Coordinates of C-alpha atoms in Angstrom, one line a residue:
M1 CA -26.8 27.0 6.8
S2 CA -26.5 24.6 3.8
L3 CA -25.1 21.2 4.2
L4 CA -22.2 22.0 1.8
V5 CA -21.2 25.0 3.9
E6 CA -21.4 23.1 7.1
L7 CA -19.2 20.3 5.7
Q8 CA -16.7 22.8 4.4
R9 CA -16.5 25.0 7.6
G10 CA -16.5 22.0 9.9
G11 CA -13.4 20.5 8.2
W12 CA -14.9 17.4 6.6
L13 CA -14.1 18.6 3.1
R14 CA -10.8 19.5 1.5
A15 CA -10.4 22.6 -0.5
V16 CA -10.5 20.6 -3.7
D17 CA -13.7 18.8 -2.7
H18 CA -15.4 22.2 -2.1
A19 CA -14.0 23.7 -5.3
L20 CA -15.5 20.9 -7.3
A21 CA -19.0 21.6 -5.9
Q22 CA -18.5 25.3 -6.4
T23 CA -17.6 24.7 -10.1
L24 CA -20.7 22.7 -10.6
L25 CA -22.8 25.4 -9.0
R26 CA -21.4 28.0 -11.3
L27 CA -22.1 25.9 -14.3
R28 CA -25.7 25.0 -13.1
P29 CA -26.8 27.5 -10.5
E30 CA -30.0 25.5 -10.1
T31 CA -28.2 22.5 -8.7
P32 CA -29.6 21.5 -5.3
D33 CA -27.3 21.9 -2.3
D34 CA -27.7 18.3 -1.3
V35 CA -26.5 17.2 -4.7
L36 CA -23.5 19.4 -4.5
A37 CA -22.7 18.1 -1.0
A38 CA -23.0 14.5 -2.1
I39 CA -20.6 15.0 -5.0
A40 CA -18.1 16.9 -2.7
L41 CA -18.3 14.0 -0.3
A42 CA -17.7 11.4 -3.1
S43 CA -14.6 13.4 -3.8
R44 CA -13.6 13.4 -0.1
A45 CA -14.3 9.6 0.0
V46 CA -11.6 9.1 -2.7
A47 CA -9.1 10.7 -0.5
E48 CA -9.9 8.1 2.2
G49 CA -9.3 5.3 -0.3
H50 CA -12.9 4.7 -1.3
S51 CA -13.9 4.4 -4.9
Q52 CA -17.5 5.1 -4.1
L53 CA -19.6 6.9 -1.5
R54 CA -22.2 4.8 0.2
L55 CA -24.8 7.3 1.0
G56 CA -26.3 5.3 3.8
Q57 CA -23.0 5.3 5.6
V58 CA -21.9 8.9 5.2
G59 CA -22.1 9.3 9.0
E60 CA -19.3 6.7 9.3
L61 CA -17.2 8.6 6.8
L62 CA -17.6 11.8 8.7
A63 CA -16.8 10.1 12.0
D64 CA -13.7 8.6 10.5
I65 CA -12.4 11.9 9.2
L66 CA -13.1 13.8 12.5
P67 CA -13.9 11.4 15.2
D68 CA -14.2 14.0 18.0
R69 CA -16.5 16.4 16.2
E70 CA -20.3 16.2 15.9
P71 CA -21.3 15.9 12.2
P72 CA -24.0 18.0 10.6
S73 CA -27.5 16.6 10.1
L74 CA -27.8 14.7 6.8
P75 CA -30.8 14.4 4.5
A76 CA -33.1 11.4 4.7
L77 CA -31.6 8.7 2.4
S78 CA -34.7 8.5 0.3
D79 CA -34.8 12.3 -0.3
W80 CA -31.0 12.4 -1.1
L81 CA -31.3 9.6 -3.6
E82 CA -34.3 11.3 -5.3
W83 CA -32.4 14.6 -5.7
L84 CA -29.4 12.7 -7.1
R85 CA -31.4 10.7 -9.6
A86 CA -33.0 13.9 -10.9
S87 CA -29.7 15.8 -11.3
P88 CA -28.2 16.1 -14.8
W89 CA -24.7 15.8 -13.2
I90 CA -25.7 12.2 -12.2
E91 CA -28.4 11.2 -14.6
E92 CA -26.2 11.9 -17.6
G93 CA -23.1 10.6 -15.9
Q94 CA -21.3 13.9 -16.5
V95 CA -19.6 14.0 -13.1
A96 CA -20.7 11.0 -11.1
L97 CA -22.9 7.9 -11.4
L98 CA -25.4 6.5 -8.9
E99 CA -25.8 2.7 -8.6
S100 CA -28.4 1.7 -5.9
E101 CA -27.2 3.7 -2.9
A102 CA -23.6 4.2 -4.0
L103 CA -22.3 7.4 -5.7
S104 CA -19.1 7.1 -7.7
L105 CA -17.1 9.9 -9.4
R106 CA -17.1 9.2 -13.2
R107 CA -13.3 8.6 -13.3
Y108 CA -13.4 5.8 -10.6
W109 CA -16.6 4.3 -12.0
R110 CA -14.8 3.9 -15.3
H111 CA -11.7 2.4 -13.6
E112 CA -13.9 -0.2 -11.8
T113 CA -16.0 -1.2 -14.8
R114 CA -13.1 -1.5 -17.1
L115 CA -11.1 -3.5 -14.6
A116 CA -14.0 -5.8 -13.9
A117 CA -14.6 -6.4 -17.6
A118 CA -10.9 -7.1 -18.2
I119 CA -10.7 -9.6 -15.3
L120 CA -13.9 -11.4 -16.3
S121 CA -12.6 -11.7 -19.9
R122 CA -9.6 -13.5 -18.6
L123 CA -11.6 -16.2 -16.8
D124 CA -12.3 -18.1 -20.0
G125 CA -8.8 -19.4 -20.5
G126 CA -9.3 -22.9 -21.7
E127 CA -6.3 -25.1 -21.2
R128 CA -4.1 -22.0 -20.4
P129 CA -5.7 -19.8 -17.8
R130 CA -4.9 -16.1 -18.4
L131 CA -5.3 -15.0 -14.8
Q132 CA -3.9 -16.6 -11.6
L133 CA -4.2 -15.3 -8.0
L134 CA -1.5 -16.6 -5.5
V135 CA -2.5 -15.3 -2.1
G136 CA -1.3 -16.0 1.4
G137 CA 0.7 -14.6 4.3
P138 CA 4.4 -14.0 4.5
G139 CA 6.6 -17.1 4.1
T140 CA 3.9 -19.3 2.6
G141 CA 5.8 -19.9 -0.6
K142 CA 3.9 -17.6 -3.0
T143 CA 6.9 -16.5 -5.0
T144 CA 8.3 -20.1 -5.0
R145 CA 5.0 -21.3 -6.4
A146 CA 5.2 -18.5 -9.1
A147 CA 8.7 -19.7 -10.1
R148 CA 7.3 -23.2 -10.4
M149 CA 4.5 -21.9 -12.7
I150 CA 7.2 -20.2 -14.9
A151 CA 9.1 -23.4 -15.1
E152 CA 6.1 -25.4 -16.0
L153 CA 4.9 -23.0 -18.7
S154 CA 8.4 -22.8 -20.1
E155 CA 8.5 -26.5 -20.5
K156 CA 5.2 -26.6 -22.4
S157 CA 6.2 -23.7 -24.7
S158 CA 7.7 -24.5 -28.1
V159 CA 9.5 -21.1 -28.1
P160 CA 11.3 -19.2 -25.3
L161 CA 8.7 -17.9 -22.8
R162 CA 8.8 -14.1 -22.5
V163 CA 8.4 -13.3 -18.8
A164 CA 8.1 -10.0 -16.9
L165 CA 8.5 -9.7 -13.1
A166 CA 7.2 -6.6 -11.4
A167 CA 6.1 -5.2 -8.1
P168 CA 4.9 -1.7 -6.8
T169 CA 8.2 -0.9 -5.2
G170 CA 11.8 -1.3 -6.2
K171 CA 12.6 -3.3 -3.1
A172 CA 9.7 -5.7 -3.6
A173 CA 10.7 -6.1 -7.3
S174 CA 14.3 -6.8 -6.4
R175 CA 13.2 -9.5 -3.9
L176 CA 10.8 -11.1 -6.4
G177 CA 13.6 -11.3 -9.0
E178 CA 16.0 -12.8 -6.5
V179 CA 13.6 -15.5 -5.4
V180 CA 12.4 -16.5 -8.8
N181 CA 15.8 -16.6 -10.4
A182 CA 17.1 -18.7 -7.5
Q183 CA 14.4 -21.2 -8.2
L184 CA 15.2 -21.2 -11.9
P185 CA 18.9 -21.8 -12.2
A186 CA 18.6 -23.5 -15.6
L187 CA 17.7 -20.2 -17.3
A188 CA 20.3 -18.9 -19.8
Q189 CA 19.8 -15.4 -18.4
P190 CA 18.1 -14.2 -15.2
I191 CA 14.7 -12.6 -15.6
Q192 CA 14.9 -8.9 -14.8
A193 CA 12.4 -7.5 -12.3
S194 CA 11.2 -3.9 -12.4
T195 CA 8.7 -1.7 -10.7
L196 CA 5.2 -1.5 -12.1
H197 CA 5.8 2.1 -13.0
R198 CA 8.8 1.1 -15.1
L199 CA 7.0 -1.8 -16.7
L200 CA 4.0 0.2 -17.7
G201 CA 5.8 3.5 -18.5
W202 CA 4.9 6.4 -16.2
P203 CA 3.3 8.8 -16.7
A204 CA 1.2 7.6 -19.6
G205 CA -2.3 7.7 -21.0
D206 CA -5.0 5.1 -20.5
E207 CA -4.3 3.4 -23.9
L208 CA -1.2 1.3 -23.9
A209 CA 0.3 -1.0 -26.5
P210 CA 0.2 -4.6 -25.2
L211 CA 3.2 -5.6 -23.2
P212 CA 5.5 -7.9 -25.2
F213 CA 5.3 -10.8 -22.7
D214 CA 3.7 -14.2 -22.5
L215 CA 3.6 -14.2 -18.7
V216 CA 3.5 -11.2 -16.3
V217 CA 4.1 -11.9 -12.6
V218 CA 3.3 -9.1 -10.2
D219 CA 4.1 -9.4 -6.5
E220 CA 2.7 -7.4 -3.5
A221 CA -0.6 -7.0 -5.3
S222 CA -2.3 -5.6 -2.2
M223 CA -0.3 -2.4 -2.7
I224 CA -1.7 -1.8 -6.2
D225 CA -4.4 0.9 -6.3
L226 CA -7.5 0.8 -8.6
A227 CA -6.1 3.1 -11.3
M228 CA -2.8 1.2 -11.5
M229 CA -4.5 -2.2 -11.6
A230 CA -6.8 -1.0 -14.4
R231 CA -3.7 0.1 -16.4
L232 CA -2.0 -3.2 -15.7
L233 CA -4.9 -5.3 -17.0
A234 CA -5.2 -3.0 -20.1
A235 CA -1.5 -3.5 -20.8
V236 CA -1.2 -7.2 -20.5
A237 CA -1.7 -8.8 -23.9
P238 CA -5.1 -10.6 -24.3
E239 CA -3.5 -14.1 -24.7
A240 CA -0.8 -13.6 -22.0
C241 CA -1.1 -14.9 -18.5
L242 CA -1.2 -12.5 -15.5
V243 CA -0.2 -13.8 -12.1
L244 CA -1.0 -11.6 -9.1
I245 CA 0.7 -12.4 -5.8
G246 CA -0.2 -10.9 -2.5
D247 CA -1.6 -11.0 1.0
R248 CA -5.1 -9.7 1.2
D249 CA -4.8 -9.1 5.0
Q250 CA -2.1 -6.4 4.5
L251 CA -2.8 -2.7 4.3
P252 CA -4.6 -1.7 1.1
S253 CA -3.0 0.7 -1.3
V254 CA -2.1 4.2 -0.3
E255 CA -4.3 5.5 -3.2
T256 CA -7.9 4.5 -4.0
G257 CA -9.1 1.0 -3.8
D258 CA -8.4 -2.4 -2.3
V259 CA -8.3 -4.5 -5.4
L260 CA -6.8 -7.7 -4.2
A261 CA -9.3 -8.0 -1.3
A262 CA -12.1 -7.3 -3.8
L263 CA -10.8 -10.1 -6.0
C264 CA -10.7 -12.5 -3.1
D265 CA -14.2 -11.5 -1.9
A266 CA -15.6 -12.0 -5.4
A267 CA -14.0 -15.4 -5.6
E268 CA -16.2 -16.6 -2.8
R269 CA -19.2 -16.2 -5.1
N270 CA -17.7 -16.5 -8.6
P271 CA -16.7 -20.1 -9.2
R272 CA -14.6 -19.2 -12.3
L273 CA -12.6 -16.7 -10.3
A274 CA -12.4 -19.1 -7.4
A275 CA -10.8 -21.6 -9.8
R276 CA -8.1 -19.1 -10.5
R277 CA -7.3 -18.4 -6.8
L278 CA -4.7 -20.5 -5.0
Q279 CA -4.7 -19.8 -1.2
L280 CA -1.4 -20.8 0.5
S281 CA -1.4 -21.0 4.3
T282 CA 1.6 -23.1 5.5
V283 CA 4.4 -20.9 6.7
H284 CA 7.8 -22.2 5.7
R285 CA 10.1 -19.2 6.5
Q286 CA 9.7 -18.4 10.2
D287 CA 12.6 -19.3 12.5
A288 CA 12.0 -22.1 14.9
G289 CA 10.3 -20.8 18.1
N290 CA 9.3 -17.5 16.4
E291 CA 5.7 -16.7 17.2
V292 CA 5.3 -13.3 15.5
M293 CA 2.9 -14.9 13.0
A294 CA 0.9 -16.4 15.8
L295 CA 0.3 -12.8 17.1
A296 CA -0.4 -11.6 13.6
G297 CA -3.0 -14.3 13.3
W298 CA -4.9 -13.0 16.4
V299 CA -4.7 -9.5 15.0
R300 CA -6.0 -10.7 11.6
A301 CA -8.9 -12.4 13.3
G302 CA -9.7 -9.2 15.2
D303 CA -9.5 -10.9 18.6
A304 CA -8.0 -8.2 20.8
D305 CA -8.9 -10.0 24.1
A306 CA -7.0 -13.1 23.2
A307 CA -4.0 -11.2 21.8
L308 CA -3.6 -9.0 24.9
A309 CA -4.2 -11.8 27.3
R310 CA -1.4 -13.8 25.7
L311 CA 0.9 -10.7 25.6
R312 CA 0.3 -10.0 29.3
G313 CA 0.8 -13.7 30.1
E314 CA 3.3 -16.0 28.6
G315 CA 3.8 -13.7 25.6
F316 CA 4.9 -14.7 22.1
A317 CA 8.4 -15.8 21.3
G318 CA 10.1 -13.2 19.2
V319 CA 7.8 -10.4 20.5
R320 CA 8.8 -7.8 23.1
W321 CA 5.9 -5.7 24.4
P322 CA 7.1 -3.0 26.9
D323 CA 3.6 -1.4 27.1
A324 CA 5.4 2.0 27.5
S325 CA 4.6 5.6 26.7
D326 CA 5.5 7.9 23.9
G327 CA 7.7 9.8 26.3
E328 CA 10.0 6.8 26.7
L329 CA 10.1 6.0 22.9
S330 CA 13.0 8.3 21.8
A331 CA 15.5 6.7 24.2
A332 CA 14.3 3.1 23.4
C333 CA 14.5 3.9 19.7
L334 CA 18.1 5.0 20.0
E335 CA 19.0 2.0 22.1
L336 CA 17.7 -0.4 19.5
A337 CA 18.5 1.5 16.3
L338 CA 22.0 2.9 16.9
P339 CA 23.9 -0.4 17.0
A340 CA 22.3 -1.5 13.8
Y341 CA 22.8 1.7 11.9
R342 CA 26.4 2.3 13.3
A343 CA 27.3 -1.2 12.0
A344 CA 26.2 0.0 8.6
Q345 CA 28.2 3.1 8.9
A346 CA 31.3 1.0 9.7
A347 CA 30.8 -1.2 6.6
A348 CA 33.5 -1.5 4.0
S349 CA 31.3 -0.6 1.0
P350 CA 27.9 0.8 0.2
A351 CA 26.6 -2.6 -0.8
E352 CA 27.6 -4.1 2.5
A353 CA 26.2 -1.1 4.3
L354 CA 22.8 -1.5 2.6
A355 CA 22.7 -5.2 3.5
L356 CA 23.6 -4.4 7.2
A357 CA 21.0 -1.6 7.4
A358 CA 18.3 -3.9 6.0
R359 CA 18.6 -6.1 9.1
F360 CA 16.7 -3.6 11.3
R361 CA 14.1 -0.9 10.8
V362 CA 11.9 1.4 12.9
L363 CA 8.3 1.3 11.6
T364 CA 5.6 3.7 12.6
A365 CA 1.9 4.1 12.1
V366 CA 2.1 7.9 11.5
R367 CA 4.5 10.5 10.1
E368 CA 4.1 13.2 12.7
G369 CA 4.1 13.4 16.5
P370 CA 6.3 11.7 19.1
A371 CA 5.8 8.2 17.6
G372 CA 6.0 9.5 14.0
S373 CA 8.6 8.6 11.4
R374 CA 9.6 12.2 10.9
T375 CA 10.4 12.7 14.6
L376 CA 12.3 9.4 15.0
N377 CA 14.3 10.0 11.8
T378 CA 15.4 13.3 13.1
I379 CA 16.5 11.8 16.4
I380 CA 18.4 8.9 14.8
A381 CA 20.1 11.2 12.2
A382 CA 21.2 13.6 14.9
A383 CA 22.8 10.7 16.9
L384 CA 24.5 9.3 13.9
D385 CA 25.8 12.7 12.6
P386 CA 26.2 14.9 15.7
L387 CA 28.2 17.5 13.9
R388 CA 25.4 18.1 11.3
R389 CA 27.9 18.5 8.4
G390 CA 27.0 19.9 5.0
D391 CA 23.8 18.9 3.4
G392 CA 23.1 16.1 5.8
M393 CA 24.3 13.4 3.4
F394 CA 26.6 11.8 6.0
R395 CA 28.1 8.4 5.6
G396 CA 25.4 5.8 6.3
R397 CA 22.3 8.0 6.0
L398 CA 19.5 5.9 4.7
I399 CA 17.5 7.7 1.9
L400 CA 13.9 7.0 0.9
V401 CA 12.7 8.3 -2.5
T402 CA 9.2 9.8 -2.2
E403 CA 8.3 10.5 -5.8
N404 CA 8.6 8.7 -9.1
S405 CA 11.4 9.8 -11.4
P406 CA 11.6 7.6 -14.5
R407 CA 14.4 9.8 -15.8
H408 CA 16.5 8.6 -12.9
G409 CA 15.1 5.1 -12.8
L410 CA 14.1 5.8 -9.2
Y411 CA 10.6 5.4 -7.8
N412 CA 8.6 6.1 -4.7
G413 CA 9.7 3.6 -2.0
D414 CA 13.2 3.0 -3.3
V415 CA 15.8 3.0 -0.4
G416 CA 19.5 4.0 -0.9
I417 CA 22.4 5.0 1.3
A418 CA 24.6 8.0 1.4
W419 CA 28.3 7.0 0.9
P420 CA 31.4 8.7 -0.3
D421 CA 32.8 7.7 -3.7
E422 CA 36.5 6.8 -4.4
I423 CA 37.6 10.5 -4.0
G424 CA 35.5 11.1 -0.9
E425 CA 32.6 13.0 -2.6
A426 CA 29.1 12.3 -1.2
R427 CA 26.9 10.0 -3.3
V428 CA 23.7 8.1 -2.7
W429 CA 23.8 4.5 -3.8
F430 CA 20.8 2.4 -4.8
D431 CA 20.8 -1.3 -5.4
G432 CA 18.8 -2.2 -8.5
S433 CA 18.4 -5.2 -10.8
D434 CA 21.5 -4.1 -12.6
G435 CA 23.6 -3.6 -9.5
L436 CA 24.6 -0.6 -7.4
R437 CA 24.1 2.9 -8.9
A438 CA 25.4 6.2 -7.5
W439 CA 23.7 9.6 -7.7
L440 CA 24.7 13.0 -6.8
P441 CA 22.6 14.1 -3.8
S442 CA 21.5 17.3 -5.7
A443 CA 20.3 15.2 -8.6
L444 CA 17.9 13.0 -6.5
P445 CA 14.1 13.3 -6.8
A446 CA 12.2 14.2 -3.6
H447 CA 13.5 12.1 -0.7
E448 CA 13.8 11.9 3.1
S449 CA 15.5 9.8 5.7
A450 CA 14.7 6.1 5.9
F451 CA 15.9 5.1 9.4
A452 CA 12.2 5.1 10.4
L453 CA 9.5 4.3 7.9
T454 CA 5.7 4.3 8.1
V455 CA 4.2 0.8 7.7
H456 CA 2.8 1.9 4.4
K457 CA 6.2 2.7 3.1
A458 CA 7.7 -0.5 4.4
Q459 CA 5.3 -2.7 2.5
G460 CA 7.2 -5.0 0.2
S461 CA 10.2 -5.1 2.5
E462 CA 11.4 -7.4 5.3
F463 CA 13.8 -7.0 8.1
D464 CA 15.4 -9.3 10.7
R465 CA 14.3 -7.1 13.6
V466 CA 11.7 -4.4 13.8
L467 CA 10.7 -1.7 16.3
L468 CA 7.0 -1.1 15.6
A469 CA 5.7 2.1 17.2
L470 CA 2.0 3.0 17.6
P471 CA 1.0 6.4 18.9
E472 CA 0.1 6.5 22.6
R473 CA -3.2 8.4 22.1
G474 CA -4.1 6.3 19.1
A475 CA -4.7 7.6 15.6
R476 CA -7.4 7.3 13.0
V477 CA -5.0 5.4 10.7
L478 CA -4.7 2.5 13.2
S479 CA -6.3 -0.7 12.0
R480 CA -5.7 -4.4 12.2
E481 CA -4.3 -4.4 8.6
L482 CA -1.7 -1.8 9.6
L483 CA -0.7 -3.8 12.7
Y484 CA -0.7 -7.1 10.8
T485 CA 1.5 -5.6 8.1
G486 CA 3.9 -4.0 10.5
L487 CA 4.3 -7.3 12.5
T488 CA 4.9 -9.4 9.4
R489 CA 7.7 -7.1 8.1
C490 CA 10.0 -8.9 10.6
R491 CA 11.7 -12.3 10.2
R492 CA 13.0 -12.8 13.7
E493 CA 12.0 -10.3 16.4
V494 CA 9.7 -7.3 16.9
T495 CA 9.5 -4.8 19.7
L496 CA 5.9 -3.7 19.8
W497 CA 5.9 -0.2 21.3
A498 CA 2.2 0.4 22.0
N499 CA -0.1 0.7 25.0
E500 CA -3.1 -1.5 25.5
A501 CA -5.6 1.2 24.3
A502 CA -3.8 1.7 21.0
L503 CA -3.6 -2.1 20.4
R504 CA -7.3 -2.5 21.1
Q505 CA -8.1 0.3 18.7
A506 CA -5.9 -1.2 16.0
I507 CA -7.2 -4.7 16.3
G508 CA -10.8 -3.6 16.6
K509 CA -10.9 -1.6 13.4
R510 CA -10.7 -2.8 9.8
A511 CA -9.2 -0.7 7.0
Q512 CA -12.3 -1.2 5.0
R513 CA -12.6 0.4 1.5
W514 CA -16.0 1.1 -0.1
S515 CA -15.9 -0.3 -3.7
G516 CA -18.2 -1.8 -6.2
L517 CA -15.5 -4.0 -7.8
A518 CA -16.3 -7.2 -5.9
E519 CA -20.0 -6.9 -6.8
R520 CA -19.2 -6.3 -10.4
L521 CA -17.0 -9.4 -10.5
R522 CA -19.8 -11.6 -9.0

């Protein structure tokens, strides 16, 4: 049996990966099976967030996709490389490109090379650097420092400075705007913040007219995937300054790439890039006696033994660890969630309700299963609306937008609340930079409940209290980045619903992405 067939039948390839290989085979029937398998695996690697396939580590990819299944035998690396180098699909760069032992689909190779060239071109800034990285954990003053940069550049400029503020999600953009404008009270008008999609225009082609700004400040840069970052660098005017703010230890983007981490890694060996990176480490925002960040530090360091020993012993102030099972999660979830969400239901206005609801959130590692966001959303919604009236848009239902809709001005990750208007008709209210806006439920883009969010969806948000649930039997998505990101979404208190095995699995695994970007930047 050919390797391609084994990979397809065994479940390691998606239908689209196998279809790509079959298309190439129809166009060139003489294409060797090992070449087709490698290209199909490069496509599969993209779905796992990798922008390239490291042929010497294909076994790791297969084990990550299906950890409980024995993978097929792979060709000897030297033979595989020889077949690939001789293939017109690779040699002519028609479908993929081979660099050393890494195979990249043409599209992602182009994103990486263009992005690297754009970044390197910004490192020769003279007196006015055109790229700045502000990196550090939550509460280290990154956005405050960005506001200071805006003020300093405004003072030096002989004309009014044109500034854009943006972030990958509406919530993160709103918070960026609030913090920056609070630090710059002397401005004649506040600086409007927007999502990256809105800033760049979405959808759009690769070629963009330069943005009409002298300074572009982008928060939550760890969430920006390779393609979006390439578009951003292409859009910022050559003489403008781009400031990227983020925490490299958070989860990488949902899509392909881990650009912020690659930039930080490259800075270790590129002095010009290192000169543009400002690492902030002092936490200013944690409540006195709160030790959530202390636990997050152990997680970030990958020290499961130390973290668990402390959890079992004296514990961490602000961290509850029941060490309980999935079977007990539903009841615990309702006990913690209902007081917070019922308080939102009893609010006097949708604005007040959104503010109250933002004080608490259930966060999960996965969507499905007993500890998944879908299950917990259903349980919470049923308790808040026991009569199951109408279309489910009961007063106080939190709504998460799951697809971008420029026509509505709503984007993936935006959170609103169902609330009756002045005549009692159901509406869904979203808090944007221009204030509250109401939409008919039937007019909304794709959406779901937001009482429980996956950690990925919660990036860019913060809550006073968090219930963070990891699945009892573990999951392939568990990683120290996921756990770190979930923990650092809370300001005051987190209930960590996870058994010891799941915590060990999460802390012991890094959410590593295969990429050539850091090497290109060195």
